Amino acid sequence: MKKKIPNKKTIGFTLVELLVVIAIIGILIGLLLPAVQAAREAARRMQCSNNIKQLLLAFHGYHDIYRTLPPEAWLNFQNNESQGLGILVRVLPFMEQSSIYQNVDFLNAYKENEGNRDEYQGNETLAKTKVAAFLCPSCPVFESSMKKYNQEIGCVTAHYYGISGAIGINARTNSEYSVLRTFEENGGSYGAGPNANNGLFFENKTVSFSGITDGLSNTFALGEISHQDYDGYFAWVRGAYSFYGSTIYVSSKNLEWSLNVIKNKKDALWERYRQFYSSGSFSSHHANGVQFGFADGSVRFVSDSSQAEILHSSASRNGNEVSSL
């Protein structure tokens, strides 16, 4: 008598089971992606901090040799240095960038180091050279905004700026912080604004560590401007420059406004924030704050909810109004 062979069952998923699995995978991916993005941003923020640290060490190296910090710029030919080159140019040898530094034309102004127009006779590649240590990896913009005005086409900008000082009221003395020029004295033209001189970097003068009477650990040396909507990105070789009786600071900035105020173009004050290039706005793509470097070489992440008087006190070198961030 023949034995009956049992029917073989087909192994597989039903449509309902497959849809459930796909839904579970979708949920897991949805949970995982923000964590991956957060981890990547944490790594970028750490790299940004390392960039600022490298620049701070370069400032200390410069100070060890010259017994002073570099100027924002010389606006007249002085010390065999060209007109208008910024602080980043001068610290290149102290951050293992001597090969780039050798291309700087110190006998000519910043324009000759840009090389973007026919009349520029200097090095044609310097300002188009991308220096990773000058750029925050979280910011997608690294070209000069001036290309929109048919200037600095192809030039690379920087995201880290020296602190020229505070613009506003000293909370301790109830008097205005000192400035080199007020808005009116600076011609009152578009883009200019006031020029502070109570910080570490401003034109035609240098500051030594001994002149930072508020203390190196209490005084900003560098701040970050690294937001894609900022309209004041110039070529990284630039320092200060004058035009039509006005002077604009490029490689350093006043600290005038709160942090991260330019992110929303719908803000009623957008045009004012954008207008004054010497102040700009310290801002970043990092959540809830901005990176700052202090004169003692430390780097701190400063909350964008920090009060203005505390930011101002950290921006001035000798206001005798020390506040803790």
PDB file of N, CA, C and O in Angstrom, residues 79-140:
ATOM      1  N   ASN A  79      55.759  99.344   7.945  1.00  0.00           N
ATOM      2  CA  ASN A  79      56.488  98.141   8.345  1.00  0.00           C
ATOM      3  C   ASN A  79      56.694  97.175   7.177  1.00  0.00           C
ATOM      4  O   ASN A  79      56.661  95.960   7.342  1.00  0.00           O
ATOM      5  N   ASN A  80      56.891  97.734   5.988  1.00  0.00           N
ATOM      6  CA  ASN A  80      57.076  96.916   4.783  1.00  0.00           C
ATOM      7  C   ASN A  80      55.900  95.984   4.521  1.00  0.00           C
ATOM      8  O   ASN A  80      56.055  94.911   3.947  1.00  0.00           O
ATOM      9  N   GLU A  81      54.722  96.384   4.984  1.00  0.00           N
ATOM     10  CA  GLU A  81      53.528  95.586   4.744  1.00  0.00           C
ATOM     11  C   GLU A  81      52.578  96.346   3.843  1.00  0.00           C
ATOM     12  O   GLU A  81      52.499  97.569   3.882  1.00  0.00           O
ATOM     13  N   SER A  82      51.843  95.608   3.045  1.00  0.00           N
ATOM     14  CA  SER A  82      50.961  96.214   2.067  1.00  0.00           C
ATOM     15  C   SER A  82      49.688  96.734   2.709  1.00  0.00           C
ATOM     16  O   SER A  82      49.364  96.441   3.854  1.00  0.00           O
ATOM     17  N   GLN A  83      48.971  97.494   1.928  1.00  0.00           N
ATOM     18  CA  GLN A  83      47.763  98.128   2.411  1.00  0.00           C
ATOM     19  C   GLN A  83      46.590  97.158   2.423  1.00  0.00           C
ATOM     20  O   GLN A  83      46.273  96.529   1.432  1.00  0.00           O
ATOM     21  N   GLY A  84      45.958  97.042   3.582  1.00  0.00           N
ATOM     22  CA  GLY A  84      44.677  96.360   3.625  1.00  0.00           C
ATOM     23  C   GLY A  84      44.674  94.857   3.805  1.00  0.00           C
ATOM     24  O   GLY A  84      43.617  94.239   3.820  1.00  0.00           O
ATOM     25  N   LEU A  85      45.833  94.201   3.935  1.00  0.00           N
ATOM     26  CA  LEU A  85      45.830  92.751   4.165  1.00  0.00           C
ATOM     27  C   LEU A  85      45.402  92.453   5.600  1.00  0.00           C
ATOM     28  O   LEU A  85      45.739  93.183   6.533  1.00  0.00           O
ATOM     29  N   GLY A  86      44.647  91.352   5.785  1.00  0.00           N
ATOM     30  CA  GLY A  86      44.027  91.067   7.068  1.00  0.00           C
ATOM     31  C   GLY A  86      44.859  90.214   8.005  1.00  0.00           C
ATOM     32  O   GLY A  86      45.979  89.795   7.693  1.00  0.00           O
ATOM     33  N   ILE A  87      44.278  89.919   9.163  1.00  0.00           N
ATOM     34  CA  ILE A  87      44.997  89.192  10.212  1.00  0.00           C
ATOM     35  C   ILE A  87      45.267  87.739   9.815  1.00  0.00           C
ATOM     36  O   ILE A  87      46.263  87.152  10.235  1.00  0.00           O
ATOM     37  N   LEU A  88      44.398  87.143   8.993  1.00  0.00           N
ATOM     38  CA  LEU A  88      44.597  85.746   8.619  1.00  0.00           C
ATOM     39  C   LEU A  88      45.846  85.561   7.775  1.00  0.00           C
ATOM     40  O   LEU A  88      46.535  84.544   7.872  1.00  0.00           O
ATOM     41  N   VAL A  89      46.141  86.548   6.934  1.00  0.00           N
ATOM     42  CA  VAL A  89      47.339  86.483   6.099  1.00  0.00           C
ATOM     43  C   VAL A  89      48.592  86.422   6.965  1.00  0.00           C
ATOM     44  O   VAL A  89      49.519  85.645   6.702  1.00  0.00           O
ATOM     45  N   ARG A  90      48.609  87.198   8.023  1.00  0.00           N
ATOM     46  CA  ARG A  90      49.819  87.350   8.831  1.00  0.00           C
ATOM     47  C   ARG A  90      50.117  86.140   9.713  1.00  0.00           C
ATOM     48  O   ARG A  90      51.252  85.950  10.151  1.00  0.00           O
ATOM     49  N   VAL A  91      49.110  85.344  10.014  1.00  0.00           N
ATOM     50  CA  VAL A  91      49.353  84.197  10.896  1.00  0.00           C
ATOM     51  C   VAL A  91      49.547  82.890  10.124  1.00  0.00           C
ATOM     52  O   VAL A  91      49.719  81.832  10.741  1.00  0.00           O
ATOM     53  N   LEU A  92      49.528  82.946   8.806  1.00  0.00           N
ATOM     54  CA  LEU A  92      49.709  81.735   7.995  1.00  0.00           C
ATOM     55  C   LEU A  92      50.960  80.938   8.378  1.00  0.00           C
ATOM     56  O   LEU A  92      50.893  79.710   8.501  1.00  0.00           O
ATOM     57  N   PRO A  93      52.135  81.574   8.571  1.00  0.00           N
ATOM     58  CA  PRO A  93      53.331  80.785   8.898  1.00  0.00           C
ATOM     59  C   PRO A  93      53.247  80.061  10.239  1.00  0.00           C
ATOM     60  O   PRO A  93      53.986  79.106  10.474  1.00  0.00           O
ATOM     61  N   PHE A  94      52.333  80.506  11.104  1.00  0.00           N
ATOM     62  CA  PHE A  94      52.218  79.927  12.439  1.00  0.00           C
ATOM     63  C   PHE A  94      51.172  78.814  12.497  1.00  0.00           C
ATOM     64  O   PHE A  94      50.871  78.296  13.577  1.00  0.00           O
ATOM     65  N   MET A  95      50.635  78.446  11.349  1.00  0.00           N
ATOM     66  CA  MET A  95      49.675  77.350  11.286  1.00  0.00           C
ATOM     67  C   MET A  95      49.996  76.418  10.116  1.00  0.00           C
ATOM     68  O   MET A  95      49.106  75.864   9.481  1.00  0.00           O
ATOM     69  N   GLU A  96      51.299  76.275   9.869  1.00  0.00           N
ATOM     70  CA  GLU A  96      51.809  75.349   8.861  1.00  0.00           C
ATOM     71  C   GLU A  96      51.249  75.637   7.469  1.00  0.00           C
ATOM     72  O   GLU A  96      50.916  74.726   6.714  1.00  0.00           O
ATOM     73  N   GLN A  97      51.144  76.917   7.132  1.00  0.00           N
ATOM     74  CA  GLN A  97      50.668  77.326   5.816  1.00  0.00           C
ATOM     75  C   GLN A  97      51.704  78.221   5.135  1.00  0.00           C
ATOM     76  O   GLN A  97      51.366  79.165   4.414  1.00  0.00           O
ATOM     77  N   SER A  98      52.975  77.898   5.331  1.00  0.00           N
ATOM     78  CA  SER A  98      54.048  78.714   4.760  1.00  0.00           C
ATOM     79  C   SER A  98      54.027  78.702   3.238  1.00  0.00           C
ATOM     80  O   SER A  98      54.410  79.692   2.593  1.00  0.00           O
ATOM     81  N   SER A  99      53.594  77.603   2.653  1.00  0.00           N
ATOM     82  CA  SER A  99      53.553  77.528   1.187  1.00  0.00           C
ATOM     83  C   SER A  99      52.579  78.540   0.611  1.00  0.00           C
ATOM     84  O   SER A  99      52.797  79.082  -0.479  1.00  0.00           O
ATOM     85  N   ILE A 100      51.481  78.815   1.324  1.00  0.00           N
ATOM     86  CA  ILE A 100      50.533  79.841   0.887  1.00  0.00           C
ATOM     87  C   ILE A 100      51.094  81.223   1.202  1.00  0.00           C
ATOM     88  O   ILE A 100      51.003  82.152   0.392  1.00  0.00           O
ATOM     89  N   TYR A 101      51.694  81.348   2.362  1.00  0.00           N
ATOM     90  CA  TYR A 101      52.249  82.631   2.806  1.00  0.00           C
ATOM     91  C   TYR A 101      53.296  83.151   1.821  1.00  0.00           C
ATOM     92  O   TYR A 101      53.419  84.361   1.611  1.00  0.00           O
ATOM     93  N   GLN A 102      54.042  82.256   1.196  1.00  0.00           N
ATOM     94  CA  GLN A 102      55.078  82.658   0.248  1.00  0.00           C
ATOM     95  C   GLN A 102      54.503  83.349  -0.978  1.00  0.00           C
ATOM     96  O   GLN A 102      55.227  84.054  -1.693  1.00  0.00           O
ATOM     97  N   ASN A 103      53.208  83.161  -1.234  1.00  0.00           N
ATOM     98  CA  ASN A 103      52.573  83.785  -2.389  1.00  0.00           C
ATOM     99  C   ASN A 103      51.988  85.159  -2.092  1.00  0.00           C
ATOM    100  O   ASN A 103      51.449  85.808  -2.993  1.00  0.00           O
ATOM    101  N   VAL A 104      52.071  85.597  -0.833  1.00  0.00           N
ATOM    102  CA  VAL A 104      51.519  86.903  -0.483  1.00  0.00           C
ATOM    103  C   VAL A 104      52.413  88.002  -1.054  1.00  0.00           C
ATOM    104  O   VAL A 104      53.632  87.987  -0.873  1.00  0.00           O
ATOM    105  N   ASP A 105      51.797  88.950  -1.735  1.00  0.00           N
ATOM    106  CA  ASP A 105      52.522  90.085  -2.287  1.00  0.00           C
ATOM    107  C   ASP A 105      52.439  91.238  -1.285  1.00  0.00           C
ATOM    108  O   ASP A 105      51.498  92.028  -1.301  1.00  0.00           O
ATOM    109  N   PHE A 106      53.429  91.321  -0.406  1.00  0.00           N
ATOM    110  CA  PHE A 106      53.388  92.321   0.654  1.00  0.00           C
ATOM    111  C   PHE A 106      53.690  93.734   0.166  1.00  0.00           C
ATOM    112  O   PHE A 106      53.546  94.680   0.923  1.00  0.00           O
ATOM    113  N   LEU A 107      54.119  93.870  -1.055  1.00  0.00           N
ATOM    114  CA  LEU A 107      54.423  95.195  -1.584  1.00  0.00           C
ATOM    115  C   LEU A 107      53.226  95.840  -2.250  1.00  0.00           C
ATOM    116  O   LEU A 107      53.312  96.966  -2.716  1.00  0.00           O
ATOM    117  N   ASN A 108      52.112  95.111  -2.301  1.00  0.00           N
ATOM    118  CA  ASN A 108      50.911  95.648  -2.929  1.00  0.00           C
ATOM    119  C   ASN A 108      49.703  95.471  -2.026  1.00  0.00           C
ATOM    120  O   ASN A 108      49.733  94.718  -1.048  1.00  0.00           O
ATOM    121  N   ALA A 109      48.637  96.160  -2.370  1.00  0.00           N
ATOM    122  CA  ALA A 109      47.427  96.132  -1.565  1.00  0.00           C
ATOM    123  C   ALA A 109      46.667  94.826  -1.754  1.00  0.00           C
ATOM    124  O   ALA A 109      47.015  94.001  -2.597  1.00  0.00           O
ATOM    125  N   TYR A 110      45.599  94.659  -0.972  1.00  0.00           N
ATOM    126  CA  TYR A 110      44.835  93.411  -1.021  1.00  0.00           C
ATOM    127  C   TYR A 110      44.302  93.141  -2.414  1.00  0.00           C
ATOM    128  O   TYR A 110      44.161  92.000  -2.822  1.00  0.00           O
ATOM    129  N   LYS A 111      43.979  94.176  -3.163  1.00  0.00           N
ATOM    130  CA  LYS A 111      43.426  93.965  -4.501  1.00  0.00           C
ATOM    131  C   LYS A 111      44.395  93.205  -5.386  1.00  0.00           C
ATOM    132  O   LYS A 111      44.008  92.340  -6.163  1.00  0.00           O
ATOM    133  N   GLU A 112      45.687  93.544  -5.257  1.00  0.00           N
ATOM    134  CA  GLU A 112      46.678  92.852  -6.066  1.00  0.00           C
ATOM    135  C   GLU A 112      46.839  91.397  -5.620  1.00  0.00           C
ATOM    136  O   GLU A 112      47.375  90.566  -6.340  1.00  0.00           O
ATOM    137  N   ASN A 113      46.394  91.093  -4.398  1.00  0.00           N
ATOM    138  CA  ASN A 113      46.436  89.718  -3.921  1.00  0.00           C
ATOM    139  C   ASN A 113      45.149  88.957  -4.235  1.00  0.00           C
ATOM    140  O   ASN A 113      45.069  87.757  -4.000  1.00  0.00           O
ATOM    141  N   GLU A 114      44.142  89.682  -4.726  1.00  0.00           N
ATOM    142  CA  GLU A 114      42.912  89.010  -5.152  1.00  0.00           C
ATOM    143  C   GLU A 114      43.059  88.490  -6.580  1.00  0.00           C
ATOM    144  O   GLU A 114      42.802  87.343  -6.861  1.00  0.00           O
ATOM    145  N   GLY A 115      43.466  89.396  -7.470  1.00  0.00           N
ATOM    146  CA  GLY A 115      43.661  89.004  -8.856  1.00  0.00           C
ATOM    147  C   GLY A 115      42.384  88.647  -9.584  1.00  0.00           C
ATOM    148  O   GLY A 115      42.293  87.634 -10.251  1.00  0.00           O
ATOM    149  N   ASN A 116      41.355  89.495  -9.484  1.00  0.00           N
ATOM    150  CA  ASN A 116      40.081  89.183 -10.127  1.00  0.00           C
ATOM    151  C   ASN A 116      39.736  90.106 -11.280  1.00  0.00           C
ATOM    152  O   ASN A 116      38.810  89.843 -12.022  1.00  0.00           O
ATOM    153  N   ARG A 117      40.449  91.201 -11.398  1.00  0.00           N
ATOM    154  CA  ARG A 117      40.171  92.125 -12.486  1.00  0.00           C
ATOM    155  C   ARG A 117      41.432  92.315 -13.314  1.00  0.00           C
ATOM    156  O   ARG A 117      42.544  92.053 -12.863  1.00  0.00           O
ATOM    157  N   ASP A 118      41.256  92.816 -14.498  1.00  0.00           N
ATOM    158  CA  ASP A 118      42.374  92.966 -15.420  1.00  0.00           C
ATOM    159  C   ASP A 118      43.456  93.877 -14.862  1.00  0.00           C
ATOM    160  O   ASP A 118      44.640  93.678 -15.112  1.00  0.00           O
ATOM    161  N   GLU A 119      43.040  94.905 -14.074  1.00  0.00           N
ATOM    162  CA  GLU A 119      44.035  95.855 -13.606  1.00  0.00           C
ATOM    163  C   GLU A 119      44.824  95.339 -12.395  1.00  0.00           C
ATOM    164  O   GLU A 119      45.779  95.953 -11.972  1.00  0.00           O
ATOM    165  N   TYR A 120      44.407  94.222 -11.799  1.00  0.00           N
ATOM    166  CA  TYR A 120      45.142  93.667 -10.670  1.00  0.00           C
ATOM    167  C   TYR A 120      46.389  92.966 -11.202  1.00  0.00           C
ATOM    168  O   TYR A 120      46.303  92.047 -12.003  1.00  0.00           O
ATOM    169  N   GLN A 121      47.533  93.359 -10.707  1.00  0.00           N
ATOM    170  CA  GLN A 121      48.790  92.847 -11.239  1.00  0.00           C
ATOM    171  C   GLN A 121      49.449  91.812 -10.331  1.00  0.00           C
ATOM    172  O   GLN A 121      50.481  91.256 -10.675  1.00  0.00           O
ATOM    173  N   GLY A 122      48.892  91.580  -9.157  1.00  0.00           N
ATOM    174  CA  GLY A 122      49.543  90.694  -8.204  1.00  0.00           C
ATOM    175  C   GLY A 122      49.206  89.226  -8.400  1.00  0.00           C
ATOM    176  O   GLY A 122      48.730  88.807  -9.455  1.00  0.00           O
ATOM    177  N   ASN A 123      49.430  88.443  -7.357  1.00  0.00           N
ATOM    178  CA  ASN A 123      49.194  87.007  -7.413  1.00  0.00           C
ATOM    179  C   ASN A 123      47.723  86.722  -7.715  1.00  0.00           C
ATOM    180  O   ASN A 123      46.833  87.272  -7.086  1.00  0.00           O
ATOM    181  N   GLU A 124      47.462  85.837  -8.657  1.00  0.00           N
ATOM    182  CA  GLU A 124      46.092  85.609  -9.110  1.00  0.00           C
ATOM    183  C   GLU A 124      45.434  84.400  -8.467  1.00  0.00           C
ATOM    184  O   GLU A 124      44.315  84.057  -8.807  1.00  0.00           O
ATOM    185  N   THR A 125      46.113  83.743  -7.541  1.00  0.00           N
ATOM    186  CA  THR A 125      45.538  82.528  -6.963  1.00  0.00           C
ATOM    187  C   THR A 125      45.373  82.607  -5.452  1.00  0.00           C
ATOM    188  O   THR A 125      44.672  81.783  -4.871  1.00  0.00           O
ATOM    189  N   LEU A 126      45.990  83.575  -4.808  1.00  0.00           N
ATOM    190  CA  LEU A 126      46.007  83.596  -3.342  1.00  0.00           C
ATOM    191  C   LEU A 126      44.606  83.595  -2.751  1.00  0.00           C
ATOM    192  O   LEU A 126      44.266  82.728  -1.945  1.00  0.00           O
ATOM    193  N   ALA A 127      43.766  84.562  -3.121  1.00  0.00           N
ATOM    194  CA  ALA A 127      42.438  84.676  -2.534  1.00  0.00           C
ATOM    195  C   ALA A 127      41.489  83.589  -3.021  1.00  0.00           C
ATOM    196  O   ALA A 127      40.400  83.429  -2.487  1.00  0.00           O
ATOM    197  N   LYS A 128      41.905  82.850  -4.037  1.00  0.00           N
ATOM    198  CA  LYS A 128      41.092  81.739  -4.520  1.00  0.00           C
ATOM    199  C   LYS A 128      41.534  80.414  -3.901  1.00  0.00           C
ATOM    200  O   LYS A 128      40.973  79.367  -4.228  1.00  0.00           O
ATOM    201  N   THR A 129      42.506  80.486  -3.012  1.00  0.00           N
ATOM    202  CA  THR A 129      42.995  79.285  -2.330  1.00  0.00           C
ATOM    203  C   THR A 129      42.128  79.000  -1.106  1.00  0.00           C
ATOM    204  O   THR A 129      41.940  79.871  -0.258  1.00  0.00           O
ATOM    205  N   LYS A 130      41.610  77.821  -1.025  1.00  0.00           N
ATOM    206  CA  LYS A 130      40.742  77.428   0.089  1.00  0.00           C
ATOM    207  C   LYS A 130      41.593  76.911   1.243  1.00  0.00           C
ATOM    208  O   LYS A 130      42.305  75.916   1.100  1.00  0.00           O
ATOM    209  N   VAL A 131      41.522  77.582   2.381  1.00  0.00           N
ATOM    210  CA  VAL A 131      42.235  77.169   3.586  1.00  0.00           C
ATOM    211  C   VAL A 131      41.204  76.568   4.538  1.00  0.00           C
ATOM    212  O   VAL A 131      40.375  77.291   5.108  1.00  0.00           O
ATOM    213  N   ALA A 132      41.241  75.266   4.713  1.00  0.00           N
ATOM    214  CA  ALA A 132      40.203  74.571   5.481  1.00  0.00           C
ATOM    215  C   ALA A 132      40.102  75.090   6.908  1.00  0.00           C
ATOM    216  O   ALA A 132      39.010  75.142   7.480  1.00  0.00           O
ATOM    217  N   ALA A 133      41.229  75.484   7.486  1.00  0.00           N
ATOM    218  CA  ALA A 133      41.235  75.935   8.880  1.00  0.00           C
ATOM    219  C   ALA A 133      40.515  77.267   9.061  1.00  0.00           C
ATOM    220  O   ALA A 133      40.241  77.666  10.194  1.00  0.00           O
ATOM    221  N   PHE A 134      40.204  77.971   7.971  1.00  0.00           N
ATOM    222  CA  PHE A 134      39.483  79.241   8.056  1.00  0.00           C
ATOM    223  C   PHE A 134      37.980  79.060   7.887  1.00  0.00           C
ATOM    224  O   PHE A 134      37.244  80.042   7.930  1.00  0.00           O
ATOM    225  N   LEU A 135      37.514  77.831   7.690  1.00  0.00           N
ATOM    226  CA  LEU A 135      36.122  77.594   7.331  1.00  0.00           C
ATOM    227  C   LEU A 135      35.451  76.606   8.282  1.00  0.00           C
ATOM    228  O   LEU A 135      36.021  75.554   8.594  1.00  0.00           O
ATOM    229  N   CYS A 136      34.242  76.945   8.707  1.00  0.00           N
ATOM    230  CA  CYS A 136      33.461  76.031   9.539  1.00  0.00           C
ATOM    231  C   CYS A 136      32.853  74.942   8.651  1.00  0.00           C
ATOM    232  O   CYS A 136      32.180  75.247   7.663  1.00  0.00           O
ATOM    233  N   PRO A 137      33.058  73.664   8.964  1.00  0.00           N
ATOM    234  CA  PRO A 137      32.526  72.587   8.114  1.00  0.00           C
ATOM    235  C   PRO A 137      31.006  72.488   8.123  1.00  0.00           C
ATOM    236  O   PRO A 137      30.438  71.822   7.260  1.00  0.00           O
ATOM    237  N   SER A 138      30.339  73.165   9.060  1.00  0.00           N
ATOM    238  CA  SER A 138      28.875  73.128   9.085  1.00  0.00           C
ATOM    239  C   SER A 138      28.247  74.117   8.114  1.00  0.00           C
ATOM    240  O   SER A 138      27.053  74.037   7.830  1.00  0.00           O
ATOM    241  N   CYS A 139      29.033  75.062   7.616  1.00  0.00           N
ATOM    242  CA  CYS A 139      28.494  76.091   6.735  1.00  0.00           C
ATOM    243  C   CYS A 139      28.695  75.711   5.275  1.00  0.00           C
ATOM    244  O   CYS A 139      29.832  75.432   4.864  1.00  0.00           O
ATOM    245  N   PRO A 140      27.643  75.705   4.464  1.00  0.00           N
ATOM    246  CA  PRO A 140      27.787  75.309   3.056  1.00  0.00           C
ATOM    247  C   PRO A 140      28.376  76.403   2.166  1.00  0.00           C
ATOM    248  O   PRO A 140      28.722  76.148   1.013  1.00  0.00           O
TER     249      PRO A 140
END
